[in-house]
Amino acid sequence: MLLPAKAEVARQLRRYRAWERVMLAAPNDRTVRTTFEDSGYTLCVLMGKRCAREAADAAERYLRTNQVTSVQEQTQVAYAQDPQVAFAQESQATRLQEQNERPRPATAVRRRPPAAERRSPAGR
């Protein structure tokens, strides 16, 4: 089975969560609701799920397991070479696992100004 790129999954998951917060703040705004539903649909297609919540959960699991698994694989290789290095990497894997279990603070969504307001460097 082909798996999507982790960077794209992370980007779409952030987009979905951001629009979810906006939609919860303004549930009667049709534009916000439509954009939120579009972001959910994109996540569903990307993760191969029928429900946006299932897709978001699957995306979080996918990102969490790949990050921790790669560090654990590196630890096994390093342990065969140098036990002290392996211990340091093992503690890093533990920190990553604990970090993924904690809720993350909300990040601000950065948007570009509309195309009409952008200026080209040649127009100075």
Short mmCIF file of N, CA, C and O in Angstrom, two decimals:
data_model
loop_
_atom_site.label_atom_id
_atom_site.label_comp_id
_atom_site.label_asym_id
_atom_site.label_seq_id
_atom_site.Cartn_x
_atom_site.Cartn_y
_atom_site.Cartn_z
N MET A 1 0.84 -1.18 0.00
CA MET A 1 0.00 0.00 0.00
C MET A 1 0.88 1.24 0.00
O MET A 1 1.85 1.33 0.75
N LEU A 2 0.55 2.19 -0.83
CA LEU A 2 1.28 3.45 -0.86
C LEU A 2 0.86 4.32 0.30
O LEU A 2 -0.33 4.44 0.60
N LEU A 3 1.85 4.93 0.95
CA LEU A 3 1.57 5.83 2.05
C LEU A 3 1.87 7.26 1.62
O LEU A 3 2.82 7.51 0.88
N PRO A 4 1.08 8.21 2.09
CA PRO A 4 1.32 9.61 1.71
C PRO A 4 2.57 10.15 2.39
O PRO A 4 3.03 9.61 3.41
N ALA A 5 3.11 11.21 1.85
CA ALA A 5 4.30 11.84 2.43
C ALA A 5 3.94 12.41 3.81
O ALA A 5 2.87 13.01 3.99
N LYS A 6 4.83 12.19 4.76
CA LYS A 6 4.56 12.66 6.13
C LYS A 6 4.38 14.17 6.19
O LYS A 6 3.54 14.66 6.93
N ALA A 7 5.16 14.90 5.40
CA ALA A 7 5.06 16.35 5.41
C ALA A 7 3.68 16.81 4.93
O ALA A 7 3.09 17.74 5.49
N GLU A 8 3.16 16.15 3.91
CA GLU A 8 1.84 16.52 3.39
C GLU A 8 0.74 16.16 4.38
O GLU A 8 -0.21 16.92 4.58
N VAL A 9 0.86 15.01 5.04
CA VAL A 9 -0.11 14.61 6.05
C VAL A 9 -0.11 15.62 7.19
O VAL A 9 -1.17 16.07 7.65
N ALA A 10 1.08 16.00 7.63
CA ALA A 10 1.18 16.97 8.73
C ALA A 10 0.57 18.31 8.32
O ALA A 10 -0.14 18.94 9.11
N ARG A 11 0.84 18.74 7.10
CA ARG A 11 0.30 20.02 6.62
C ARG A 11 -1.23 19.99 6.56
O ARG A 11 -1.90 20.90 7.03
N GLN A 12 -1.79 18.93 6.01
CA GLN A 12 -3.24 18.82 5.90
C GLN A 12 -3.90 18.67 7.27
O GLN A 12 -5.00 19.19 7.49
N LEU A 13 -3.24 17.97 8.18
CA LEU A 13 -3.79 17.81 9.53
C LEU A 13 -3.80 19.15 10.25
O LEU A 13 -4.79 19.49 10.91
N ARG A 14 -2.72 19.94 10.12
CA ARG A 14 -2.69 21.28 10.72
C ARG A 14 -3.80 22.15 10.13
O ARG A 14 -4.48 22.87 10.86
N ARG A 15 -3.98 22.07 8.83
CA ARG A 15 -5.02 22.86 8.15
C ARG A 15 -6.41 22.45 8.66
O ARG A 15 -7.24 23.31 8.96
N TYR A 16 -6.65 21.16 8.77
CA TYR A 16 -7.94 20.66 9.26
C TYR A 16 -8.20 21.15 10.68
O TYR A 16 -9.29 21.64 10.99
N ARG A 17 -7.20 21.01 11.56
CA ARG A 17 -7.37 21.43 12.97
C ARG A 17 -7.58 22.94 13.08
O ARG A 17 -8.37 23.40 13.90
N ALA A 18 -6.88 23.72 12.26
CA ALA A 18 -7.04 25.17 12.30
C ALA A 18 -8.47 25.56 11.88
O ALA A 18 -9.11 26.39 12.55
N TRP A 19 -8.94 24.97 10.80
CA TRP A 19 -10.30 25.30 10.35
C TRP A 19 -11.35 24.75 11.31
O TRP A 19 -12.44 25.32 11.44
N GLU A 20 -11.05 23.68 12.00
CA GLU A 20 -11.96 23.14 13.00
C GLU A 20 -12.14 24.16 14.13
O GLU A 20 -13.27 24.41 14.57
N ARG A 21 -11.04 24.75 14.58
CA ARG A 21 -11.12 25.77 15.64
C ARG A 21 -11.93 26.99 15.17
O ARG A 21 -12.76 27.51 15.90
N VAL A 22 -11.67 27.42 13.93
CA VAL A 22 -12.39 28.58 13.39
C VAL A 22 -13.88 28.25 13.26
O VAL A 22 -14.74 29.08 13.59
N MET A 23 -14.19 27.06 12.80
CA MET A 23 -15.58 26.66 12.62
C MET A 23 -16.30 26.57 13.96
O MET A 23 -17.46 26.98 14.08
N LEU A 24 -15.63 26.09 14.98
CA LEU A 24 -16.25 26.02 16.31
C LEU A 24 -16.49 27.42 16.88
O LEU A 24 -17.44 27.63 17.65
N ALA A 25 -15.64 28.37 16.51
CA ALA A 25 -15.81 29.74 16.97
C ALA A 25 -16.94 30.46 16.23
O ALA A 25 -17.60 31.33 16.79
N ALA A 26 -17.16 30.11 14.96
CA ALA A 26 -18.20 30.75 14.15
C ALA A 26 -18.98 29.68 13.38
O ALA A 26 -18.84 29.56 12.16
N PRO A 27 -19.83 28.91 14.05
CA PRO A 27 -20.51 27.79 13.39
C PRO A 27 -21.54 28.21 12.33
O PRO A 27 -21.89 27.41 11.48
N ASN A 28 -22.02 29.43 12.37
CA ASN A 28 -23.04 29.86 11.42
C ASN A 28 -22.46 30.45 10.14
O ASN A 28 -23.21 30.75 9.21
N ASP A 29 -21.17 30.63 10.08
CA ASP A 29 -20.54 31.21 8.89
C ASP A 29 -20.40 30.12 7.82
O ASP A 29 -19.65 29.16 7.98
N ARG A 30 -21.13 30.28 6.72
CA ARG A 30 -21.13 29.25 5.68
C ARG A 30 -19.77 29.09 5.01
O ARG A 30 -19.37 27.98 4.65
N THR A 31 -19.05 30.19 4.82
CA THR A 31 -17.74 30.11 4.17
C THR A 31 -16.76 29.31 5.02
O THR A 31 -16.02 28.46 4.52
N VAL A 32 -16.78 29.56 6.33
CA VAL A 32 -15.89 28.84 7.24
C VAL A 32 -16.26 27.36 7.26
O VAL A 32 -15.39 26.49 7.17
N ARG A 33 -17.56 27.08 7.33
CA ARG A 33 -18.00 25.67 7.37
C ARG A 33 -17.61 24.94 6.08
O ARG A 33 -17.14 23.81 6.11
N THR A 34 -17.78 25.60 4.94
CA THR A 34 -17.42 24.98 3.66
C THR A 34 -15.93 24.69 3.59
O THR A 34 -15.52 23.60 3.17
N THR A 35 -15.11 25.65 4.02
CA THR A 35 -13.67 25.44 3.99
C THR A 35 -13.25 24.34 4.95
O THR A 35 -12.38 23.53 4.64
N PHE A 36 -13.90 24.29 6.13
CA PHE A 36 -13.62 23.23 7.10
C PHE A 36 -13.98 21.86 6.49
O PHE A 36 -13.19 20.91 6.60
N GLU A 37 -15.13 21.76 5.85
CA GLU A 37 -15.54 20.50 5.25
C GLU A 37 -14.62 20.10 4.10
O GLU A 37 -14.30 18.92 3.93
N ASP A 38 -14.15 21.08 3.34
CA ASP A 38 -13.19 20.79 2.27
C ASP A 38 -11.87 20.25 2.83
O ASP A 38 -11.29 19.31 2.28
N SER A 39 -11.41 20.85 3.92
CA SER A 39 -10.16 20.37 4.52
C SER A 39 -10.33 18.96 5.08
O SER A 39 -9.43 18.13 4.99
N GLY A 40 -11.51 18.67 5.63
CA GLY A 40 -11.81 17.32 6.12
C GLY A 40 -11.85 16.31 4.99
O GLY A 40 -11.34 15.19 5.12
N TYR A 41 -12.44 16.70 3.87
CA TYR A 41 -12.52 15.81 2.71
C TYR A 41 -11.12 15.50 2.19
O TYR A 41 -10.79 14.35 1.87
N THR A 42 -10.28 16.54 2.11
CA THR A 42 -8.90 16.34 1.64
C THR A 42 -8.17 15.35 2.54
O THR A 42 -7.46 14.46 2.06
N LEU A 43 -8.35 15.49 3.84
CA LEU A 43 -7.71 14.58 4.80
C LEU A 43 -8.25 13.16 4.64
O LEU A 43 -7.49 12.19 4.71
N CYS A 44 -9.55 13.04 4.38
CA CYS A 44 -10.15 11.71 4.16
C CYS A 44 -9.54 11.02 2.94
O CYS A 44 -9.20 9.84 2.99
N VAL A 45 -9.42 11.77 1.86
CA VAL A 45 -8.85 11.20 0.64
C VAL A 45 -7.40 10.80 0.88
O VAL A 45 -6.95 9.72 0.47
N LEU A 46 -6.66 11.65 1.56
CA LEU A 46 -5.25 11.40 1.81
C LEU A 46 -5.02 10.16 2.67
O LEU A 46 -4.12 9.36 2.41
N MET A 47 -5.89 9.98 3.67
CA MET A 47 -5.70 8.87 4.60
C MET A 47 -6.56 7.64 4.26
O MET A 47 -6.44 6.61 4.91
N GLY A 48 -7.42 7.75 3.24
CA GLY A 48 -8.24 6.61 2.84
C GLY A 48 -9.33 6.27 3.83
O GLY A 48 -9.64 5.10 4.05
N LYS A 49 -9.93 7.28 4.45
CA LYS A 49 -11.01 7.08 5.43
C LYS A 49 -12.28 7.75 4.93
O LYS A 49 -12.25 8.63 4.09
N ARG A 50 -13.42 7.34 5.49
CA ARG A 50 -14.71 7.90 5.08
C ARG A 50 -15.15 9.06 5.97
O ARG A 50 -16.00 9.84 5.58
N CYS A 51 -14.62 9.14 7.15
CA CYS A 51 -15.03 10.15 8.11
C CYS A 51 -13.83 11.05 8.43
O CYS A 51 -12.70 10.57 8.59
N ALA A 52 -14.07 12.36 8.55
CA ALA A 52 -12.97 13.30 8.81
C ALA A 52 -12.32 13.04 10.16
O ALA A 52 -11.10 13.16 10.30
N ARG A 53 -13.12 12.69 11.15
CA ARG A 53 -12.53 12.41 12.48
C ARG A 53 -11.64 11.17 12.42
O ARG A 53 -10.56 11.15 13.01
N GLU A 54 -12.09 10.15 11.74
CA GLU A 54 -11.27 8.95 11.57
C GLU A 54 -9.99 9.28 10.82
O GLU A 54 -8.92 8.79 11.15
N ALA A 55 -10.10 10.12 9.80
CA ALA A 55 -8.93 10.51 9.02
C ALA A 55 -7.94 11.30 9.87
O ALA A 55 -6.73 11.09 9.77
N ALA A 56 -8.45 12.20 10.71
CA ALA A 56 -7.57 12.98 11.59
C ALA A 56 -6.87 12.06 12.59
O ALA A 56 -5.66 12.20 12.83
N ASP A 57 -7.61 11.13 13.17
CA ASP A 57 -7.00 10.17 14.10
C ASP A 57 -5.95 9.32 13.40
O ASP A 57 -4.86 9.08 13.93
N ALA A 58 -6.27 8.85 12.20
CA ALA A 58 -5.33 8.03 11.43
C ALA A 58 -4.07 8.84 11.08
O ALA A 58 -2.96 8.31 11.14
N ALA A 59 -4.25 10.10 10.73
CA ALA A 59 -3.11 10.95 10.40
C ALA A 59 -2.21 11.15 11.62
O ALA A 59 -0.98 11.09 11.52
N GLU A 60 -2.82 11.38 12.79
CA GLU A 60 -2.03 11.54 14.01
C GLU A 60 -1.26 10.27 14.34
O GLU A 60 -0.09 10.32 14.71
N ARG A 61 -1.93 9.12 14.21
CA ARG A 61 -1.24 7.84 14.47
C ARG A 61 -0.10 7.63 13.48
O ARG A 61 0.99 7.21 13.86
N TYR A 62 -0.36 7.93 12.22
CA TYR A 62 0.65 7.76 11.17
C TYR A 62 1.88 8.62 11.45
O TYR A 62 3.01 8.15 11.38
N LEU A 63 1.65 9.87 11.80
CA LEU A 63 2.78 10.76 12.08
C LEU A 63 3.51 10.36 13.36
O LEU A 63 4.73 10.41 13.42
N ARG A 64 2.77 9.94 14.38
CA ARG A 64 3.38 9.57 15.65
C ARG A 64 4.22 8.30 15.52
O ARG A 64 5.35 8.25 15.97
N THR A 65 3.68 7.26 14.88
CA THR A 65 4.40 5.99 14.81
C THR A 65 5.64 6.08 13.94
O THR A 65 6.65 5.51 14.26
N ASN A 66 5.56 6.79 12.84
CA ASN A 66 6.72 6.90 11.97
C ASN A 66 7.86 7.64 12.64
O ASN A 66 9.02 7.27 12.50
N GLN A 67 7.55 8.68 13.39
CA GLN A 67 8.59 9.46 14.05
C GLN A 67 9.28 8.63 15.13
O GLN A 67 10.50 8.56 15.18
N VAL A 68 8.51 7.98 15.97
CA VAL A 68 9.08 7.18 17.06
C VAL A 68 9.75 5.93 16.51
O VAL A 68 10.83 5.55 16.95
N THR A 69 9.17 5.28 15.51
CA THR A 69 9.73 4.06 14.94
C THR A 69 11.10 4.31 14.32
O THR A 69 12.02 3.53 14.51
N SER A 70 11.26 5.42 13.61
CA SER A 70 12.55 5.68 12.98
C SER A 70 13.63 5.92 14.02
O SER A 70 14.77 5.49 13.86
N VAL A 71 13.28 6.58 15.12
CA VAL A 71 14.28 6.79 16.19
C VAL A 71 14.61 5.46 16.85
O VAL A 71 15.78 5.20 17.16
N GLN A 72 13.62 4.60 17.04
CA GLN A 72 13.88 3.29 17.66
C GLN A 72 14.76 2.43 16.75
O GLN A 72 15.64 1.71 17.24
N GLU A 73 14.56 2.49 15.45
CA GLU A 73 15.40 1.73 14.53
C GLU A 73 16.84 2.24 14.57
O GLU A 73 17.78 1.45 14.57
N GLN A 74 17.01 3.55 14.65
CA GLN A 74 18.35 4.13 14.75
C GLN A 74 19.01 3.69 16.05
O GLN A 74 20.22 3.44 16.10
N THR A 75 18.24 3.57 17.13
CA THR A 75 18.77 3.15 18.42
C THR A 75 19.30 1.72 18.35
O THR A 75 20.38 1.42 18.87
N GLN A 76 18.57 0.84 17.68
CA GLN A 76 19.01 -0.55 17.57
C GLN A 76 20.32 -0.66 16.81
O GLN A 76 21.20 -1.42 17.18
N VAL A 77 20.47 0.12 15.75
CA VAL A 77 21.71 0.10 14.98
C VAL A 77 22.85 0.68 15.81
O VAL A 77 23.96 0.13 15.85
N ALA A 78 22.58 1.78 16.50
CA ALA A 78 23.63 2.44 17.30
C ALA A 78 24.05 1.57 18.48
O ALA A 78 25.21 1.59 18.88
N TYR A 79 23.12 0.81 19.06
CA TYR A 79 23.45 -0.02 20.20
C TYR A 79 24.48 -1.08 19.84
O TYR A 79 25.36 -1.41 20.63
N ALA A 80 24.37 -1.59 18.64
CA ALA A 80 25.33 -2.59 18.19
C ALA A 80 26.72 -1.98 18.06
O ALA A 80 27.72 -2.65 18.25
N GLN A 81 26.80 -0.68 17.77
CA GLN A 81 28.08 -0.01 17.59
C GLN A 81 28.61 0.57 18.89
O GLN A 81 29.78 0.39 19.22
N ASP A 82 27.77 1.32 19.64
CA ASP A 82 28.22 2.00 20.86
C ASP A 82 27.04 2.10 21.84
O ASP A 82 26.10 2.85 21.60
N PRO A 83 27.07 1.38 22.97
CA PRO A 83 25.94 1.39 23.91
C PRO A 83 25.64 2.77 24.50
O PRO A 83 24.50 3.08 24.78
N GLN A 84 26.65 3.63 24.67
CA GLN A 84 26.40 4.96 25.24
C GLN A 84 25.59 5.83 24.27
O GLN A 84 24.69 6.56 24.68
N VAL A 85 25.90 5.75 23.00
CA VAL A 85 25.15 6.50 22.00
C VAL A 85 23.72 5.98 21.94
O VAL A 85 22.76 6.75 21.84
N ALA A 86 23.56 4.67 22.03
CA ALA A 86 22.24 4.07 21.98
C ALA A 86 21.38 4.53 23.15
O ALA A 86 20.19 4.80 22.99
N PHE A 87 22.00 4.66 24.33
CA PHE A 87 21.25 5.14 25.50
C PHE A 87 20.74 6.55 25.27
O PHE A 87 19.59 6.88 25.58
N ALA A 88 21.56 7.42 24.69
CA ALA A 88 21.15 8.80 24.40
C ALA A 88 20.00 8.82 23.39
O ALA A 88 19.04 9.57 23.54
N GLN A 89 20.09 7.98 22.36
CA GLN A 89 19.02 7.94 21.36
C GLN A 89 17.74 7.34 21.94
O GLN A 89 16.64 7.74 21.58
N GLU A 90 17.89 6.38 22.85
CA GLU A 90 16.72 5.77 23.48
C GLU A 90 15.97 6.79 24.31
O GLU A 90 14.74 6.85 24.29
N SER A 91 16.71 7.64 25.04
CA SER A 91 16.04 8.67 25.82
C SER A 91 15.37 9.69 24.90
O SER A 91 14.32 10.25 25.22
N GLN A 92 15.96 9.93 23.73
CA GLN A 92 15.33 10.82 22.75
C GLN A 92 14.01 10.22 22.26
O GLN A 92 13.01 10.93 22.12
N ALA A 93 13.99 8.93 22.01
CA ALA A 93 12.76 8.27 21.57
C ALA A 93 11.69 8.36 22.65
O ALA A 93 10.51 8.59 22.35
N THR A 94 12.07 8.22 23.90
CA THR A 94 11.12 8.34 25.01
C THR A 94 10.55 9.74 25.08
O THR A 94 9.35 9.93 25.25
N ARG A 95 11.42 10.76 24.91
CA ARG A 95 10.95 12.15 24.92
C ARG A 95 9.98 12.40 23.77
O ARG A 95 8.97 13.08 23.95
N LEU A 96 10.27 11.86 22.59
CA LEU A 96 9.37 12.04 21.45
C LEU A 96 8.02 11.40 21.71
O LEU A 96 6.98 11.97 21.39
N GLN A 97 8.04 10.23 22.32
CA GLN A 97 6.79 9.53 22.61
C GLN A 97 5.96 10.33 23.61
O GLN A 97 4.77 10.51 23.45
N GLU A 98 6.61 10.86 24.66
CA GLU A 98 5.92 11.66 25.66
C GLU A 98 5.42 12.96 25.06
O GLU A 98 4.33 13.43 25.37
N GLN A 99 6.21 13.55 24.18
CA GLN A 99 5.83 14.81 23.55
C GLN A 99 4.59 14.61 22.68
O GLN A 99 3.71 15.47 22.63
N ASN A 100 4.49 13.48 22.00
CA ASN A 100 3.34 13.23 21.13
C ASN A 100 2.07 12.98 21.93
O ASN A 100 0.97 13.15 21.42
N GLU A 101 2.19 12.56 23.17
CA GLU A 101 1.02 12.30 24.00
C GLU A 101 0.47 13.57 24.62
O GLU A 101 -0.67 13.62 25.03
N ARG A 102 1.29 14.63 24.73
CA ARG A 102 0.84 15.89 25.31
C ARG A 102 0.08 16.71 24.27
O ARG A 102 0.45 16.73 23.11
N PRO A 103 -0.96 17.43 24.72
CA PRO A 103 -1.62 18.34 23.77
C PRO A 103 -0.69 19.48 23.42
O PRO A 103 0.04 19.99 24.26
N ARG A 104 -0.72 19.88 22.17
CA ARG A 104 0.14 20.96 21.71
C ARG A 104 -0.61 22.28 21.72
O ARG A 104 -1.80 22.31 21.46
N PRO A 105 0.10 23.37 22.01
CA PRO A 105 -0.56 24.66 21.96
C PRO A 105 -0.95 25.01 20.53
O PRO A 105 -0.29 24.61 19.58
N ALA A 106 -2.02 25.76 20.40
CA ALA A 106 -2.49 26.16 19.07
C ALA A 106 -1.49 27.13 18.45
O ALA A 106 -0.95 28.01 19.11
N THR A 107 -1.24 26.95 17.18
CA THR A 107 -0.33 27.85 16.47
C THR A 107 -1.15 28.78 15.59
O THR A 107 -2.21 28.42 15.10
N ALA A 108 -0.64 29.97 15.41
CA ALA A 108 -1.33 30.94 14.57
C ALA A 108 -1.23 30.53 13.12
O ALA A 108 -0.22 30.03 12.66
N VAL A 109 -2.30 30.73 12.40
CA VAL A 109 -2.33 30.42 10.98
C VAL A 109 -1.86 31.65 10.23
O VAL A 109 -2.42 32.73 10.37
N ARG A 110 -0.81 31.51 9.46
CA ARG A 110 -0.29 32.63 8.70
C ARG A 110 -0.89 32.62 7.30
O ARG A 110 -0.88 31.61 6.63
N ARG A 111 -1.37 33.77 6.91
CA ARG A 111 -1.97 33.88 5.59
C ARG A 111 -1.29 34.99 4.81
O ARG A 111 -0.84 35.97 5.37
N ARG A 112 -1.25 34.84 3.51
CA ARG A 112 -0.68 35.86 2.64
C ARG A 112 -1.75 36.91 2.36
O ARG A 112 -2.93 36.60 2.36
N PRO A 113 -1.34 38.13 2.09
CA PRO A 113 -2.33 39.13 1.70
C PRO A 113 -2.90 38.78 0.33
O PRO A 113 -2.28 38.05 -0.43
N PRO A 114 -4.09 39.31 0.01
CA PRO A 114 -4.66 39.03 -1.31
C PRO A 114 -3.71 39.47 -2.41
O PRO A 114 -2.89 40.36 -2.24
N ALA A 115 -3.85 38.84 -3.56
CA ALA A 115 -2.94 39.09 -4.68
C ALA A 115 -2.90 40.56 -5.07
O ALA A 115 -1.87 41.08 -5.49
N ALA A 116 -4.01 41.26 -4.93
CA ALA A 116 -4.05 42.68 -5.31
C ALA A 116 -3.17 43.54 -4.41
O ALA A 116 -2.66 44.57 -4.83
N GLU A 117 -2.98 43.11 -3.15
CA GLU A 117 -2.19 43.90 -2.21
C GLU A 117 -0.70 43.57 -2.25
O GLU A 117 0.11 44.29 -1.69
N ARG A 118 -0.34 42.43 -2.84
CA ARG A 118 1.08 42.06 -2.93
C ARG A 118 1.78 42.95 -3.94
O ARG A 118 1.24 43.28 -4.98
N ARG A 119 2.98 43.29 -3.62
CA ARG A 119 3.76 44.13 -4.55
C ARG A 119 4.95 43.32 -5.06
O ARG A 119 5.57 42.58 -4.33
N SER A 120 5.28 43.57 -6.29
CA SER A 120 6.45 42.88 -6.83
C SER A 120 7.69 43.70 -6.52
O SER A 120 7.62 44.92 -6.35
N PRO A 121 8.88 43.06 -6.40
CA PRO A 121 10.11 43.79 -6.11
C PRO A 121 10.46 44.78 -7.23
O PRO A 121 11.12 45.77 -7.00
N ALA A 122 9.99 44.54 -8.44
CA ALA A 122 10.31 45.42 -9.56
C ALA A 122 9.52 46.72 -9.52
O ALA A 122 9.91 47.70 -10.14
N GLY A 123 8.43 46.75 -8.77
CA GLY A 123 7.57 47.90 -8.76
C GLY A 123 7.98 48.99 -7.78
O GLY A 123 7.23 49.89 -7.48
N ARG A 124 9.17 48.96 -7.24
CA ARG A 124 9.60 49.95 -6.24
C ARG A 124 9.99 51.23 -6.85
O ARG A 124 10.43 51.52 -7.81
#
